[in-house]
Coordinates of C-alpha atoms in Angstrom, one line a residue:
M219 CA -66.4 -34.2 -175.1
P220 CA -64.5 -30.9 -174.7
I221 CA -66.5 -27.8 -175.4
P222 CA -65.4 -26.2 -178.7
F223 CA -63.4 -23.0 -178.0
A224 CA -66.0 -20.8 -179.7
A225 CA -68.8 -22.1 -177.5
R226 CA -67.0 -21.5 -174.2
P227 CA -68.1 -18.4 -172.3
S228 CA -65.5 -15.8 -171.7
S229 CA -64.2 -15.5 -168.2
S230 CA -65.9 -12.1 -167.8
S231 CA -69.3 -13.3 -169.0
F232 CA -69.0 -16.4 -166.7
A233 CA -68.3 -14.1 -163.8
I234 CA -71.3 -12.0 -164.6
L235 CA -73.4 -15.1 -164.7
I236 CA -72.2 -16.2 -161.3
R237 CA -72.8 -12.8 -159.8
A238 CA -76.3 -12.7 -161.2
M239 CA -77.1 -16.1 -159.7
L240 CA -75.6 -15.0 -156.4
V241 CA -77.7 -11.9 -156.4
A242 CA -80.9 -13.8 -157.2
W243 CA -80.1 -16.3 -154.4
L244 CA -79.5 -13.5 -151.9
A245 CA -82.7 -11.7 -153.0
S246 CA -84.7 -14.9 -152.5
C247 CA -83.2 -15.3 -149.1
L248 CA -84.0 -11.7 -148.1
L249 CA -87.5 -12.1 -149.5
A250 CA -88.0 -15.2 -147.4
Q251 CA -86.8 -13.5 -144.3
A252 CA -88.9 -10.4 -145.1
A253 CA -92.2 -12.4 -145.6
P254 CA -93.7 -12.9 -142.2
A255 CA -94.8 -16.4 -141.3
P256 CA -98.6 -16.9 -141.5
V257 CA -100.8 -17.5 -138.4
R258 CA -103.0 -20.4 -139.2
I259 CA -106.7 -20.9 -138.5
G260 CA -108.3 -24.3 -138.9
L261 CA -111.8 -25.2 -140.0
D262 CA -113.1 -28.7 -139.3
A263 CA -116.5 -29.2 -141.0
E264 CA -118.8 -31.3 -143.1
F265 CA -117.6 -30.2 -146.6
G266 CA -118.2 -33.7 -148.2
L267 CA -121.7 -34.3 -146.9
D268 CA -124.3 -34.5 -149.7
N269 CA -126.7 -31.6 -149.9
S270 CA -124.9 -29.7 -147.1
T271 CA -123.9 -26.0 -147.4
S272 CA -123.1 -25.3 -143.8
A273 CA -119.3 -25.9 -144.0
Q274 CA -119.1 -23.7 -147.1
A275 CA -121.1 -21.0 -145.2
V276 CA -118.7 -21.0 -142.3
E277 CA -115.7 -20.9 -144.7
L278 CA -117.2 -18.0 -146.5
G279 CA -117.6 -16.0 -143.3
L280 CA -114.0 -16.8 -142.3
R281 CA -112.5 -16.0 -145.6
T282 CA -114.4 -12.7 -145.7
A283 CA -113.1 -11.7 -142.3
I284 CA -109.6 -13.0 -142.9
G285 CA -109.4 -10.9 -146.1
E286 CA -110.4 -7.8 -144.2
I287 CA -107.9 -8.5 -141.4
N288 CA -105.0 -9.2 -143.8
R289 CA -105.7 -6.1 -145.8
A290 CA -105.5 -4.1 -142.6
G291 CA -102.1 -5.6 -141.8
G292 CA -102.8 -9.0 -140.4
V293 CA -102.1 -9.8 -136.7
L294 CA -99.1 -9.7 -134.4
G295 CA -97.5 -6.8 -136.2
G296 CA -97.9 -7.9 -139.8
R297 CA -98.4 -11.6 -139.9
P298 CA -101.1 -12.7 -142.4
L299 CA -103.9 -15.1 -141.3
E300 CA -104.1 -18.4 -143.3
L301 CA -107.1 -20.7 -143.4
V302 CA -106.6 -24.5 -143.3
T303 CA -109.7 -26.6 -144.0
R304 CA -110.4 -30.3 -143.2
D305 CA -113.5 -32.3 -144.1
H306 CA -115.1 -34.6 -141.5
R307 CA -118.2 -35.4 -143.6
S308 CA -120.3 -35.4 -140.4
I309 CA -118.3 -38.5 -139.2
P310 CA -117.0 -38.1 -135.6
A311 CA -113.9 -40.4 -136.2
R312 CA -112.8 -38.1 -139.1
G313 CA -113.4 -35.1 -136.9
I314 CA -111.2 -36.5 -134.1
R315 CA -108.4 -37.2 -136.6
N316 CA -108.7 -33.7 -138.0
I317 CA -108.4 -32.2 -134.5
E318 CA -105.3 -34.3 -133.8
E319 CA -103.7 -33.1 -137.1
F320 CA -104.6 -29.5 -136.3
A321 CA -103.1 -29.8 -132.8
R322 CA -99.8 -30.7 -134.4
T323 CA -99.8 -27.9 -136.9
P324 CA -97.3 -25.1 -136.2
D325 CA -98.7 -21.7 -135.5
L326 CA -102.3 -22.9 -135.7
I327 CA -104.1 -20.8 -133.2
A328 CA -107.7 -22.2 -133.2
V329 CA -110.1 -24.5 -135.0
F330 CA -113.5 -23.4 -136.1
G331 CA -116.3 -26.0 -136.3
G332 CA -119.3 -26.7 -138.5
R333 CA -123.0 -27.5 -137.9
F334 CA -123.1 -31.0 -136.4
S335 CA -123.2 -31.0 -132.6
P336 CA -122.7 -34.8 -132.4
V337 CA -119.3 -34.5 -134.1
V338 CA -118.1 -31.7 -131.9
I339 CA -119.3 -33.5 -128.8
E340 CA -117.2 -36.6 -129.8
E341 CA -114.2 -34.3 -130.4
L342 CA -114.3 -32.8 -126.9
P343 CA -111.9 -35.3 -125.2
T344 CA -109.4 -34.7 -128.0
L345 CA -109.7 -30.9 -127.7
K346 CA -109.2 -31.2 -124.0
A347 CA -106.2 -33.5 -124.3
T348 CA -104.5 -31.4 -126.9
K349 CA -105.5 -28.0 -125.4
T350 CA -106.8 -27.0 -128.8
L351 CA -108.8 -23.8 -128.9
F352 CA -112.2 -24.5 -130.5
M353 CA -114.6 -21.9 -131.9
A354 CA -118.1 -23.1 -132.3
A355 CA -119.7 -21.1 -135.1
W356 CA -122.9 -23.1 -135.8
S357 CA -123.3 -26.2 -133.5
S358 CA -125.8 -25.6 -130.6
A359 CA -125.8 -28.5 -128.1
D360 CA -125.4 -27.1 -124.6
M361 CA -122.7 -29.6 -123.6
I362 CA -120.3 -28.3 -126.3
V363 CA -119.6 -25.3 -124.0
D364 CA -120.8 -26.9 -120.7
N365 CA -118.1 -29.6 -121.1
G366 CA -116.4 -29.7 -117.7
M367 CA -113.0 -28.5 -119.0
R368 CA -110.9 -26.4 -116.6
P369 CA -109.8 -24.2 -118.3
N370 CA -112.4 -24.4 -121.0
Y371 CA -110.9 -24.2 -124.5
V372 CA -114.3 -24.0 -126.2
Y373 CA -116.0 -20.7 -127.1
R374 CA -119.3 -20.3 -129.0
L375 CA -120.8 -17.6 -131.2
S376 CA -123.9 -19.5 -132.1
L377 CA -127.3 -20.7 -130.9
R378 CA -127.6 -22.8 -127.8
D379 CA -130.3 -25.4 -127.4
S380 CA -131.4 -24.2 -124.0
L381 CA -132.2 -20.9 -125.7
A382 CA -133.6 -22.4 -128.9
M383 CA -136.2 -24.7 -127.3
P384 CA -137.8 -22.0 -125.1
K385 CA -138.0 -19.7 -128.1
L386 CA -139.7 -22.4 -130.3
L387 CA -142.1 -23.3 -127.5
A388 CA -142.9 -19.7 -126.6
T389 CA -143.6 -19.0 -130.3
A390 CA -146.1 -21.9 -130.4
R391 CA -147.7 -20.6 -127.2
K392 CA -147.9 -17.1 -128.7
R393 CA -149.8 -18.5 -131.6
G394 CA -152.2 -20.3 -129.3
L395 CA -150.7 -23.7 -129.9
R396 CA -150.3 -25.0 -126.3
K397 CA -150.2 -28.7 -127.0
V398 CA -146.9 -29.5 -128.7
G399 CA -145.4 -32.7 -130.1
L400 CA -141.6 -33.0 -130.3
L401 CA -140.1 -34.8 -133.3
L402 CA -136.4 -35.2 -132.5
T403 CA -133.3 -36.7 -134.1
N404 CA -132.0 -39.7 -132.1
T405 CA -128.6 -38.1 -131.4
S406 CA -126.9 -36.1 -128.7
W407 CA -128.3 -33.0 -130.4
G408 CA -131.9 -34.3 -130.1
R409 CA -131.3 -35.3 -126.4
S410 CA -129.9 -31.8 -125.7
N411 CA -133.1 -30.3 -127.1
L412 CA -135.4 -32.6 -125.1
A413 CA -133.7 -31.6 -121.9
A414 CA -134.1 -27.9 -122.8
A415 CA -137.8 -28.4 -123.7
E416 CA -138.6 -30.3 -120.6
K417 CA -137.0 -27.7 -118.4
F418 CA -139.0 -25.0 -120.1
V419 CA -142.4 -26.7 -119.7
D420 CA -141.6 -27.5 -116.0
S421 CA -141.7 -23.8 -115.3
N422 CA -144.4 -22.8 -117.9
K423 CA -147.5 -24.8 -117.1
D424 CA -149.6 -23.2 -119.8
I425 CA -147.9 -25.2 -122.5
R426 CA -147.6 -29.0 -122.6
I427 CA -145.5 -31.6 -124.5
V428 CA -148.0 -34.2 -125.4
Q429 CA -145.5 -36.7 -126.7
T430 CA -142.0 -37.1 -128.0
A431 CA -141.1 -39.1 -131.2
W432 CA -137.6 -40.0 -132.3
Y433 CA -136.2 -40.7 -135.7
N434 CA -132.8 -41.8 -137.0
W435 CA -130.6 -40.1 -139.5
R436 CA -131.4 -40.9 -143.1
D437 CA -134.9 -42.2 -142.3
Q438 CA -136.9 -42.3 -145.5
T439 CA -140.3 -41.5 -143.9
L440 CA -141.4 -39.6 -140.8
V441 CA -145.2 -39.4 -141.4
A442 CA -146.0 -42.3 -139.0
R443 CA -144.3 -40.5 -136.2
Y444 CA -146.0 -37.2 -137.2
K445 CA -149.4 -38.9 -137.2
A446 CA -148.7 -40.4 -133.7
L447 CA -148.0 -37.0 -132.3
R448 CA -151.2 -35.6 -133.8
A449 CA -153.2 -38.5 -132.4
A450 CA -151.7 -37.7 -129.0
G451 CA -153.3 -34.3 -129.2
A452 CA -150.5 -32.2 -130.6
Q453 CA -151.5 -28.9 -132.2
A454 CA -148.0 -28.2 -133.5
I455 CA -144.7 -30.0 -134.1
V456 CA -141.4 -28.7 -132.8
L457 CA -138.9 -30.3 -135.1
V458 CA -135.2 -30.9 -134.5
A459 CA -133.8 -32.0 -137.8
N460 CA -131.3 -31.2 -140.6
D461 CA -132.3 -30.5 -144.1
D462 CA -132.6 -34.1 -145.5
E463 CA -135.1 -35.4 -142.9
A464 CA -137.0 -32.1 -142.6
A465 CA -137.6 -32.2 -146.4
V466 CA -138.9 -35.7 -146.1
L467 CA -141.4 -34.6 -143.4
V468 CA -142.5 -31.5 -145.3
R469 CA -143.3 -33.5 -148.5
E470 CA -145.2 -36.1 -146.5
V471 CA -147.2 -33.5 -144.5
A472 CA -148.1 -31.6 -147.7
A473 CA -149.5 -34.8 -149.1
L474 CA -152.0 -35.1 -146.2
P475 CA -155.4 -33.5 -146.2
P476 CA -155.2 -29.8 -145.3
A477 CA -157.0 -30.4 -142.0
E478 CA -154.2 -32.8 -140.9
R479 CA -151.3 -30.4 -141.6
M480 CA -150.1 -29.0 -138.3
P481 CA -147.7 -26.0 -138.0
I482 CA -144.0 -27.0 -137.8
L483 CA -141.6 -24.9 -135.8
S484 CA -138.1 -26.0 -136.7
H485 CA -134.6 -25.8 -135.2
W486 CA -132.1 -24.3 -137.6
G487 CA -130.4 -27.4 -138.9
V488 CA -132.6 -27.2 -142.0
T489 CA -130.9 -23.9 -143.0
G490 CA -127.5 -25.6 -143.5
G491 CA -128.3 -27.5 -146.7
E492 CA -130.4 -27.6 -149.8
F493 CA -133.7 -27.9 -147.9
T494 CA -135.8 -25.8 -150.2
R495 CA -134.7 -27.7 -153.3
Q496 CA -135.4 -31.0 -151.5
A497 CA -138.7 -30.0 -150.1
G498 CA -139.9 -28.5 -153.4
P499 CA -143.3 -26.9 -153.9
A500 CA -144.5 -28.8 -150.8
L501 CA -142.8 -26.3 -148.6
H502 CA -145.3 -23.7 -149.4
Q503 CA -148.2 -25.9 -148.6
V504 CA -147.1 -26.4 -145.0
D505 CA -146.9 -23.8 -142.1
F506 CA -143.2 -24.0 -141.6
S507 CA -141.0 -21.6 -139.6
V508 CA -137.4 -21.8 -138.4
I509 CA -135.4 -20.2 -135.6
Q510 CA -132.4 -18.0 -136.4
T511 CA -130.0 -15.8 -134.5
F512 CA -129.5 -13.3 -137.3
S513 CA -130.9 -12.1 -140.6
F514 CA -129.0 -10.0 -143.1
F515 CA -132.4 -8.3 -143.7
N516 CA -132.3 -6.9 -140.2
A517 CA -128.6 -6.0 -140.1
D518 CA -127.4 -2.4 -139.3
K519 CA -126.5 -0.6 -142.5
K520 CA -122.9 0.4 -141.7
P521 CA -121.6 -3.0 -140.6
L522 CA -123.6 -4.7 -143.4
A523 CA -122.0 -2.4 -146.1
R524 CA -118.6 -3.1 -144.7
F525 CA -119.3 -6.9 -144.8
M526 CA -120.7 -6.8 -148.3
S527 CA -117.7 -4.9 -149.6
A528 CA -115.3 -7.5 -148.0
L529 CA -117.5 -10.3 -149.3
A530 CA -117.1 -9.1 -152.9
T531 CA -113.3 -9.6 -152.6
V532 CA -113.7 -13.4 -152.0
S533 CA -116.9 -14.3 -153.8
K534 CA -119.2 -13.3 -156.6
I535 CA -122.1 -12.7 -154.2
R536 CA -123.5 -9.2 -154.4
R537 CA -127.0 -9.5 -152.8
I538 CA -127.9 -10.7 -149.4
E539 CA -130.6 -12.9 -150.9
D540 CA -127.8 -15.0 -152.5
I541 CA -126.1 -15.8 -149.2
D542 CA -126.6 -19.5 -148.3
G543 CA -126.6 -20.4 -144.6
P544 CA -126.7 -16.8 -143.4
V545 CA -126.1 -17.6 -139.7
G546 CA -123.0 -19.7 -140.5
V547 CA -121.5 -16.9 -142.6
A548 CA -122.3 -14.1 -140.0
H549 CA -121.2 -16.1 -137.0
A550 CA -117.9 -17.1 -138.5
Y551 CA -117.3 -13.5 -139.7
D552 CA -117.8 -11.9 -136.3
M553 CA -116.0 -14.7 -134.4
M554 CA -112.9 -14.4 -136.6
H555 CA -112.7 -10.7 -136.0
I556 CA -113.0 -11.3 -132.2
L557 CA -110.3 -14.0 -132.4
A558 CA -108.0 -11.6 -134.3
R559 CA -108.3 -9.1 -131.5
A560 CA -107.5 -11.8 -128.9
I561 CA -104.4 -12.8 -130.9
D562 CA -103.1 -9.3 -130.9
L563 CA -104.0 -8.9 -127.2
A564 CA -102.1 -12.1 -126.4
G565 CA -99.1 -10.9 -128.5
T566 CA -98.3 -14.6 -129.4
T567 CA -99.5 -17.7 -131.2
D568 CA -99.5 -19.6 -127.9
R569 CA -103.0 -21.2 -127.7
K570 CA -103.3 -20.8 -123.9
A571 CA -102.4 -17.2 -124.1
V572 CA -105.0 -16.6 -126.9
R573 CA -107.6 -18.6 -124.9
D574 CA -107.0 -16.3 -121.9
A575 CA -107.1 -13.2 -124.1
L576 CA -110.5 -14.1 -125.6
E577 CA -111.9 -13.5 -122.1
K578 CA -110.3 -10.0 -122.1
V579 CA -111.4 -8.6 -125.4
R580 CA -113.4 -5.6 -124.2
D581 CA -115.7 -5.1 -127.2
Y582 CA -116.3 -5.5 -130.9
R583 CA -119.0 -3.9 -133.0
G584 CA -119.8 -6.7 -135.3
L585 CA -122.3 -7.6 -138.0
I586 CA -124.7 -9.4 -135.7
K587 CA -124.4 -7.0 -132.7
H588 CA -122.1 -4.9 -130.5
Y589 CA -120.3 -7.4 -128.3
A590 CA -119.4 -5.7 -125.0
P591 CA -117.6 -7.9 -124.1
P592 CA -117.9 -11.0 -126.4
F593 CA -116.8 -13.4 -123.7
S594 CA -115.8 -13.5 -120.0
P595 CA -114.2 -16.0 -117.7
T596 CA -117.7 -17.2 -116.7
R597 CA -119.4 -16.9 -120.1
H598 CA -118.1 -18.5 -123.2
E599 CA -121.3 -17.8 -125.1
A600 CA -121.3 -14.7 -127.3
L601 CA -125.0 -14.7 -128.2
G602 CA -128.1 -14.7 -126.0
E603 CA -131.9 -14.6 -126.0
R604 CA -132.1 -11.1 -127.5
E605 CA -130.6 -12.3 -130.8
L606 CA -133.3 -14.9 -131.4
L607 CA -135.9 -14.6 -134.2
M608 CA -138.2 -16.7 -136.3
A609 CA -138.0 -16.8 -140.1
R610 CA -139.9 -18.3 -143.1
Y611 CA -138.9 -19.2 -146.6
R612 CA -140.3 -17.0 -149.4
K613 CA -141.5 -18.4 -152.6
D614 CA -138.0 -17.9 -154.1
G615 CA -136.4 -19.9 -151.3
V616 CA -135.0 -16.9 -149.5
L617 CA -135.2 -17.1 -145.7
V618 CA -136.7 -13.9 -144.3
P619 CA -137.5 -12.8 -140.7
T620 CA -141.1 -12.8 -139.5
S621 CA -143.0 -11.3 -136.5
D622 CA -143.8 -14.8 -135.0

């Protein structure tokens, strides 16, 4: 139907409309050209695992650092960092698929990992094949870094089992507990810790592993294995477990007569989930301590104040007592800042160039320590023996450092 004459726009108003549309289109084109493309960072972790908080801790550390870096101008002369997350739910096949997807993502520099060493170990062949730069921010199995890659695309700012086990066993010895039973998860992580423990006792004859007991993921009871270790003469248990199984053990040990409750010195997997909630009041009826690489309670005031200010921009957390998975948060925060320096040093998003640049970052004064340098061609581990400490849970569930 023809438009009535009165409804038709005049030629002048029609021209104005066309010009306005053209101006808007040109402005959008110019804006698109002006906005620099983001540089992407991947996070492959166990977000969907029940009771786990470790992936969220690593993400929080990354988002805090990325916010700081972007407010300071980003990387590569003004490009913002952008975090891309994937959930492997602690299932290696999902992790491998995630790495493959990340490897195909344009301008994705590196992938950060979560808590589970067995997942990362299964991902290693894919990381090698795709030459994907991997930043281990929580996982501790030695072979994650000692992987035979040439060049090695894996860097770690985290605990290492060959450091963790000597610290746990030395702590037991310091307390006069020289006969130790090992209670280990039946995974590559557990086997990594057994190798580290055996190497330590071979050169320290004043402490002895009386027996090793193994359990499987999701086992509903561990007390029979605990009793077998005690019957073998153990005075203390060195535990390698995540939060679920550790909580089972703590509840079962608390139900025993007090004379049968041995001290438990634990690897740090328990701190990546809702361990205190699952263990309940039983936790405070058992002598339980856990290894850490960092505590916010020991942090230097200046970097801590900077961190807390940046943290307030991405979360509602205002107290260090409210930070879940403190090592995951701190590791990811420092490692992201170190990676940003390597990106700028490389001057490109090419992963090999950034990999090489990580070995050339001279120093970074971080939350955990002053890294001088963080990495080198012969050392892809940023943390060492000096960072290790023992901690205990307070009545309110907060993990605090001890003098053990």
